[in-house]
PDB file of C-alpha atoms in Angstrom:
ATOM      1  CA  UNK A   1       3.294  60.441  90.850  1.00  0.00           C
ATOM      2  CA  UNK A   2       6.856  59.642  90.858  1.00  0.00           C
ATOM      3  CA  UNK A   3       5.983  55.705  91.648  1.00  0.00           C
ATOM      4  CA  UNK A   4       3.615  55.891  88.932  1.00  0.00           C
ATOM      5  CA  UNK A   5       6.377  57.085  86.478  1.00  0.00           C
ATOM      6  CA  UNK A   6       9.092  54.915  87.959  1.00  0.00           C
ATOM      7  CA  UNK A   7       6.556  52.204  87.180  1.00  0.00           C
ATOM      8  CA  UNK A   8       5.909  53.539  83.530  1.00  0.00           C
ATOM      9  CA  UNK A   9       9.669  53.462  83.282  1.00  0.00           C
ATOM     10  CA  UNK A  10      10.241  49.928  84.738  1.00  0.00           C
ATOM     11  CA  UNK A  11       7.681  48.805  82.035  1.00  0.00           C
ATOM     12  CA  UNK A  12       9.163  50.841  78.997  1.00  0.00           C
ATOM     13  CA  UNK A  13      12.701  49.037  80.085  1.00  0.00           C
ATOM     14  CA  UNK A  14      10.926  45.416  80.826  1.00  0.00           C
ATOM     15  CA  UNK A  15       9.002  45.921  77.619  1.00  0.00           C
ATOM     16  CA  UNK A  16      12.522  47.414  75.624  1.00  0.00           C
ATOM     17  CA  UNK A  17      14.277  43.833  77.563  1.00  0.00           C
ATOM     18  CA  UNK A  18      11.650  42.100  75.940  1.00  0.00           C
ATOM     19  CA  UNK A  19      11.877  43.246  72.442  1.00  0.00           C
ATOM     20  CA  UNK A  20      15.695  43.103  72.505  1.00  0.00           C
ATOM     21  CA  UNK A  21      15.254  39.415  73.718  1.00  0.00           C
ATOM     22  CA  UNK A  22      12.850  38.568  70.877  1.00  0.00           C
ATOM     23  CA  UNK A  23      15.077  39.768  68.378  1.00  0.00           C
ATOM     24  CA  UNK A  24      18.135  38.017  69.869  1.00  0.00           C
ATOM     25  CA  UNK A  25      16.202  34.883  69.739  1.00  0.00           C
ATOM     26  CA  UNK A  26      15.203  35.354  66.356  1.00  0.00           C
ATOM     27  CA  UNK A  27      18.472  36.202  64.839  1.00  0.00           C
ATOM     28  CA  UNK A  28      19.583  33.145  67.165  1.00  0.00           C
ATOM     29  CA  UNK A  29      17.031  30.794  64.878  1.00  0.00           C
ATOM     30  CA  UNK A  30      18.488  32.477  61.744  1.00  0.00           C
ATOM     31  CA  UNK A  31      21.943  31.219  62.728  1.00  0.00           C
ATOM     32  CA  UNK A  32      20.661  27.698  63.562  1.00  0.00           C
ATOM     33  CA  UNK A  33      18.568  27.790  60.500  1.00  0.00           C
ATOM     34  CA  UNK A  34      21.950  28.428  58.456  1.00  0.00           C
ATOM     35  CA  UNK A  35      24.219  26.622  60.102  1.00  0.00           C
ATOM     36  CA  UNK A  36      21.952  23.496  59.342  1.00  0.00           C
ATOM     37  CA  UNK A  37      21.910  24.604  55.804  1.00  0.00           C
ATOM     38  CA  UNK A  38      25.826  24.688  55.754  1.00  0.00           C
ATOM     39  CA  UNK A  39      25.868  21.145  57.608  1.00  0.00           C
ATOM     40  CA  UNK A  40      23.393  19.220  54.607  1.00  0.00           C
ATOM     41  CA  UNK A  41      25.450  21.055  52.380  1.00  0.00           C
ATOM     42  CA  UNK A  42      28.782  19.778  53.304  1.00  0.00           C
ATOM     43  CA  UNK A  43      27.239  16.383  54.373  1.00  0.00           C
ATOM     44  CA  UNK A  44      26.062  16.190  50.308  1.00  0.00           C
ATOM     45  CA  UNK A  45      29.742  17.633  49.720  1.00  0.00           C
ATOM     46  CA  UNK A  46      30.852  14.548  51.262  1.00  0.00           C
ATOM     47  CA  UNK A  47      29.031  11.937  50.089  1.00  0.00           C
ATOM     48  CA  UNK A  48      29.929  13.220  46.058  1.00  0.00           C
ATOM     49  CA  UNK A  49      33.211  13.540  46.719  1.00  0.00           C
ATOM     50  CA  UNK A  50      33.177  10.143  48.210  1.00  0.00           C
ATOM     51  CA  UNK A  51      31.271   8.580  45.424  1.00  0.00           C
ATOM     52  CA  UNK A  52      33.490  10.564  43.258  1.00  0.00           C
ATOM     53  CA  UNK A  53      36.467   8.937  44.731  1.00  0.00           C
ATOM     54  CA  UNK A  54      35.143   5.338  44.721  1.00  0.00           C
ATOM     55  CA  UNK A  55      34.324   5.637  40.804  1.00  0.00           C
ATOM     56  CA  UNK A  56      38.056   7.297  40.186  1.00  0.00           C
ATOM     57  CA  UNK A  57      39.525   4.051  42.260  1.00  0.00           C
ATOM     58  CA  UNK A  58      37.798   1.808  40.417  1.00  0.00           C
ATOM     59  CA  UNK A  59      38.704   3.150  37.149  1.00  0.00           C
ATOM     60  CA  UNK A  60      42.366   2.994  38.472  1.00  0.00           C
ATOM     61  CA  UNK A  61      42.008  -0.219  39.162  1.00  0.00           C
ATOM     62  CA  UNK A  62      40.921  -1.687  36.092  1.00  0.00           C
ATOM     63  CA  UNK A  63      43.173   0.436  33.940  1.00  0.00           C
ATOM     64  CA  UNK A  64      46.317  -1.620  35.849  1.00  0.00           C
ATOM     65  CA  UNK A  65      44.501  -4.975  35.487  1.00  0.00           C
ATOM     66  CA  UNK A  66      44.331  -4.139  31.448  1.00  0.00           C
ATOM     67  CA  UNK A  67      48.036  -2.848  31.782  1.00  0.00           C
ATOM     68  CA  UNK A  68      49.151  -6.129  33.560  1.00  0.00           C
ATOM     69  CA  UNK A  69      47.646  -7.846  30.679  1.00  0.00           C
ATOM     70  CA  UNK A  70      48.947  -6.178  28.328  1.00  0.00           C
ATOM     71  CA  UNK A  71      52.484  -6.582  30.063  1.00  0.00           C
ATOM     72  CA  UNK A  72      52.147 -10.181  30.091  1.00  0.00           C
ATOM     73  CA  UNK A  73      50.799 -10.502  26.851  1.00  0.00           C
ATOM     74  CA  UNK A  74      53.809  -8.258  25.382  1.00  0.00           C
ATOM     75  CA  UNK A  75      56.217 -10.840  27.821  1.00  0.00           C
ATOM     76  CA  UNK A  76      55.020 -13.866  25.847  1.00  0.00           C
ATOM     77  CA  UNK A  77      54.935 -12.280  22.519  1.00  0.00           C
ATOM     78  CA  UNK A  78      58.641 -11.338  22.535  1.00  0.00           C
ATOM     79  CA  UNK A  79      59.665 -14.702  24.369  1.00  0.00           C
ATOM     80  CA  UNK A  80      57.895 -16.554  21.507  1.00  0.00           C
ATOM     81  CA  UNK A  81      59.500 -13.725  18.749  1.00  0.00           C
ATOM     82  CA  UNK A  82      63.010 -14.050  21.026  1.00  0.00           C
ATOM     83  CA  UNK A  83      62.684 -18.261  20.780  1.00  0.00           C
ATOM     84  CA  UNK A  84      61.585 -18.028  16.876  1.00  0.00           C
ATOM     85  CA  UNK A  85      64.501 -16.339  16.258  1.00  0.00           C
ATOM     86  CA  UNK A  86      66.862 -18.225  18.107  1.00  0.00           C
ATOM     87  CA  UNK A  87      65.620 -21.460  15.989  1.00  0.00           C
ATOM     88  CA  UNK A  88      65.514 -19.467  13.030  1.00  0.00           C
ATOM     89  CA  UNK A  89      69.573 -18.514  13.325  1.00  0.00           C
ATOM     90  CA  UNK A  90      70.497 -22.088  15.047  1.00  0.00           C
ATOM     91  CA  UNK A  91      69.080 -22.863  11.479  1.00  0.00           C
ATOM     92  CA  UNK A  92      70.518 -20.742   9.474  1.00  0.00           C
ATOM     93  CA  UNK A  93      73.569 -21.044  10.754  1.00  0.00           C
ATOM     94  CA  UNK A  94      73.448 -24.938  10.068  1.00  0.00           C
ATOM     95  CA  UNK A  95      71.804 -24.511   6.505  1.00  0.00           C
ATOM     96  CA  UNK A  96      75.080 -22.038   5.227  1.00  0.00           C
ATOM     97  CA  UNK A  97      77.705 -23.496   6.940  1.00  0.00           C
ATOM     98  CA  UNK A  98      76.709 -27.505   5.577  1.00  0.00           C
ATOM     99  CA  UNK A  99      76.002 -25.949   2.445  1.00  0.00           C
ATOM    100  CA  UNK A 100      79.656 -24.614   1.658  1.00  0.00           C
ATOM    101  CA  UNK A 101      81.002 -27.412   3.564  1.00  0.00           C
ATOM    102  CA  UNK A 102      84.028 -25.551   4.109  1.00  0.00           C
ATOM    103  CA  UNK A 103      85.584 -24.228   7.413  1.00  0.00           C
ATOM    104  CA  UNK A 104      85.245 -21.348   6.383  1.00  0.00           C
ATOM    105  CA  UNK A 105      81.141 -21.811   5.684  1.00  0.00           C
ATOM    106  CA  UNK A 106      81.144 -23.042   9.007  1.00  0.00           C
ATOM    107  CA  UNK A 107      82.766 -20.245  10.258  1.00  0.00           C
ATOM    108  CA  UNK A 108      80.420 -17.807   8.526  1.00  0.00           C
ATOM    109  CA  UNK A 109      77.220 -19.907   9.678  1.00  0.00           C
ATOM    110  CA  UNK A 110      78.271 -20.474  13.071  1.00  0.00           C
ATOM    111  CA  UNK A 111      78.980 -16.245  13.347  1.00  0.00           C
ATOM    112  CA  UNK A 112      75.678 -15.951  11.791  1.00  0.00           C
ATOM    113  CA  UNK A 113      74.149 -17.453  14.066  1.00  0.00           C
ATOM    114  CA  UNK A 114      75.900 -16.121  17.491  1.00  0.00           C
ATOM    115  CA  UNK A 115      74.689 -12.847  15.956  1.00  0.00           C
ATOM    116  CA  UNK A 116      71.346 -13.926  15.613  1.00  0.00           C
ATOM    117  CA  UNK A 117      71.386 -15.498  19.225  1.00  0.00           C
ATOM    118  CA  UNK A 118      72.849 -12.116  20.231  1.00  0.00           C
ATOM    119  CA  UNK A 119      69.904 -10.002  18.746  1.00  0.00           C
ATOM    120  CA  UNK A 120      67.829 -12.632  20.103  1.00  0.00           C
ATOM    121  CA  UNK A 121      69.153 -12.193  23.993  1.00  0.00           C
ATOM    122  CA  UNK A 122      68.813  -8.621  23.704  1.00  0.00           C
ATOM    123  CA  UNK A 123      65.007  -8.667  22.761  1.00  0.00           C
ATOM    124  CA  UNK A 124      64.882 -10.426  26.084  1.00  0.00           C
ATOM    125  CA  UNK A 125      66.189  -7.152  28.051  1.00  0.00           C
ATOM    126  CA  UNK A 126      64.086  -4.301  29.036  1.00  0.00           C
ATOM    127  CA  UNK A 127      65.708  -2.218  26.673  1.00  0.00           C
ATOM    128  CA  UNK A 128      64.920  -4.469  24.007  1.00  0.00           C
ATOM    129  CA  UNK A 129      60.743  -5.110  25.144  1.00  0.00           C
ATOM    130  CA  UNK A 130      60.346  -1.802  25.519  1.00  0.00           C
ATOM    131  CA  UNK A 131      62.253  -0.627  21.837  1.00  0.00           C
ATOM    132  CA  UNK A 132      59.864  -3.555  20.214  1.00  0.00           C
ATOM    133  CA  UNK A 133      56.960  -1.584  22.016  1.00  0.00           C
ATOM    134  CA  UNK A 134      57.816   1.327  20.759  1.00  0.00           C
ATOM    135  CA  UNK A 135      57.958   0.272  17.042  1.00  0.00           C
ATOM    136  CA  UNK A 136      54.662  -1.824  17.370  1.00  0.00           C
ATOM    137  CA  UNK A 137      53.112   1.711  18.544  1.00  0.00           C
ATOM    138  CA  UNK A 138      54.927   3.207  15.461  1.00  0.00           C
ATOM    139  CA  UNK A 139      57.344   5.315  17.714  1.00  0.00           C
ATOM    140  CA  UNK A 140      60.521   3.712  17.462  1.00  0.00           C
ATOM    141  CA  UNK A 141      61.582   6.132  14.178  1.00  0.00           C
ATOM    142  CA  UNK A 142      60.149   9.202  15.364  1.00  0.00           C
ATOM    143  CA  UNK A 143      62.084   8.736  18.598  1.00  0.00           C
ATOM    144  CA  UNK A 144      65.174   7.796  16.822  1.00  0.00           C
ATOM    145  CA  UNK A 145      65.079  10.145  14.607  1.00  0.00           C
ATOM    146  CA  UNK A 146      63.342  13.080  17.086  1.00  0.00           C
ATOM    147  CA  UNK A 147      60.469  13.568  14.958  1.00  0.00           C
ATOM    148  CA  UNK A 148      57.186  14.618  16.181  1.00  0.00           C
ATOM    149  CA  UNK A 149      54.902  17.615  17.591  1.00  0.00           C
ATOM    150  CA  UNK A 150      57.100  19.944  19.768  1.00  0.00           C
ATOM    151  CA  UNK A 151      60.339  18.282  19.284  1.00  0.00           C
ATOM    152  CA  UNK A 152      63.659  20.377  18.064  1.00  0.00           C
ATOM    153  CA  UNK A 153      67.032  19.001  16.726  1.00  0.00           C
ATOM    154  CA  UNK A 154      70.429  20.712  17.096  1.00  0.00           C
ATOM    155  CA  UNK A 155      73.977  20.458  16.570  1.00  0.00           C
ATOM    156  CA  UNK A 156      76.308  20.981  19.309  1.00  0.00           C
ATOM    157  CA  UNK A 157      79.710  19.585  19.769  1.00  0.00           C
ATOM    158  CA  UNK A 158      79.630  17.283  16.323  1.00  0.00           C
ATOM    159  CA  UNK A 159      76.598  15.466  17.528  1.00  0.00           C
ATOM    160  CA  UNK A 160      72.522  16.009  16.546  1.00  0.00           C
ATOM    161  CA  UNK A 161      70.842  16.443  20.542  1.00  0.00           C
ATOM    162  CA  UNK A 162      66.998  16.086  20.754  1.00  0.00           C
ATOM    163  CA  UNK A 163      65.089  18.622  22.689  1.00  0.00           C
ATOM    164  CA  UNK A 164      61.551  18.728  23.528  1.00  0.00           C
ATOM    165  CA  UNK A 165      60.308  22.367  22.703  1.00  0.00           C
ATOM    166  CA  UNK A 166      56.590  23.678  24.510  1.00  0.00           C
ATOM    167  CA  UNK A 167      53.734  24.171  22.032  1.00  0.00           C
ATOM    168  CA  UNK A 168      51.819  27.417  21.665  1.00  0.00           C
ATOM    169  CA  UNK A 169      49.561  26.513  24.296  1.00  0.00           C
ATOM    170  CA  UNK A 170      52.976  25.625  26.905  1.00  0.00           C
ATOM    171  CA  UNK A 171      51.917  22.049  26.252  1.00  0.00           C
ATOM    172  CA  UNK A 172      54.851  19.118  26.039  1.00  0.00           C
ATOM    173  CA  UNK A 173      54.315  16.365  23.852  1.00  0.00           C
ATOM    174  CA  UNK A 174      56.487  13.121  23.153  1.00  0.00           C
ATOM    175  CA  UNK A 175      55.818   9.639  22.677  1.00  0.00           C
ATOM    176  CA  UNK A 176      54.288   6.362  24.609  1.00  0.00           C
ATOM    177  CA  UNK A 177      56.139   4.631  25.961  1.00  0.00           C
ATOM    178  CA  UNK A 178      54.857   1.269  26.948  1.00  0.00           C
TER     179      UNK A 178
END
């Protein structure tokens, strides 16, 4: 009797190994099964954010190639305007001072016209392209006179200072620059 029940008992623990082992396996499936669900899911991940980055560097792209043309097109524009006015003082500057025929008209022309060929050179400077940019985006008097959305003025040692101010929202706003 006592092999038969060592027996029994052998079985009940072979049988117990058994179950244990078929639950270990399928937990073990369940784990694979997920893990493979993760792996698609980042592999998808992937591939957006890759197409995602591919349309955003494109878009990039283009946006310089318009602002390259738009730099170059400004260039020429204010050469041409710099030039016209240039001839336009030379000119004037002949027209007044032969007209009085004086040395004194000649003076004035001639003073007239350094002026204008100053104003002229300075359109030609960055400082100048970018103040004519400014007042073809109509921002030239707002800046100069610090007027706009969530910009402040005050006084302080005899002088008006210009400070941007946050909106409601904390938002800062100003003007474009180009």
């Amino acid at each position: 009797m006592t092999d038969e029940r060592e027996l029994d008992d052998g079985l009940a623990a072979f049988d117990q190994l058994g179950r244990e082992m078929a639950e270990t396996n399928r937990l073990l499936r369940a784990v694979r099964s997920e893990q493979a669900t993760r792996n698609q899911q980042e592999h998808n991940l992937s591939a957006e954010m890759r197409s995602a980055l591919k349309q955003a560097t494109g878009a990039s792209q283009k946006a310089l190639q318009a602002s390259q043309a738009e730099i170059r097109s400004s260039l020429l524009w204010t050469g041409l305007t710099a030039f016209l006015i240039v001839l336009v003082a030379f000119g004037a500057g002949y027209f007044f001072g032969q007209r009085s025929g004086t040395e004194k008209g000649q003076a004035e022309g001639y003073q007239k016209a350094r002026n204008q060929e100053a104003a002229a050179s300075w359109a030609n400077t960055p400082a100048g392209q970018r103040a004519y940019g400014l007042d073809r985006l109509g921002s030239l008097d707002m800046l100069a006179l610090c007027k706009g959305d969530g910009w402040i003025t005050e006084r302080q040692k005899g002088g008006t200072v210009c400070f941007p101010k946050l909106d409601a929202k904390g938002n800062l706003s100003g003007w474009y620059i180009p």
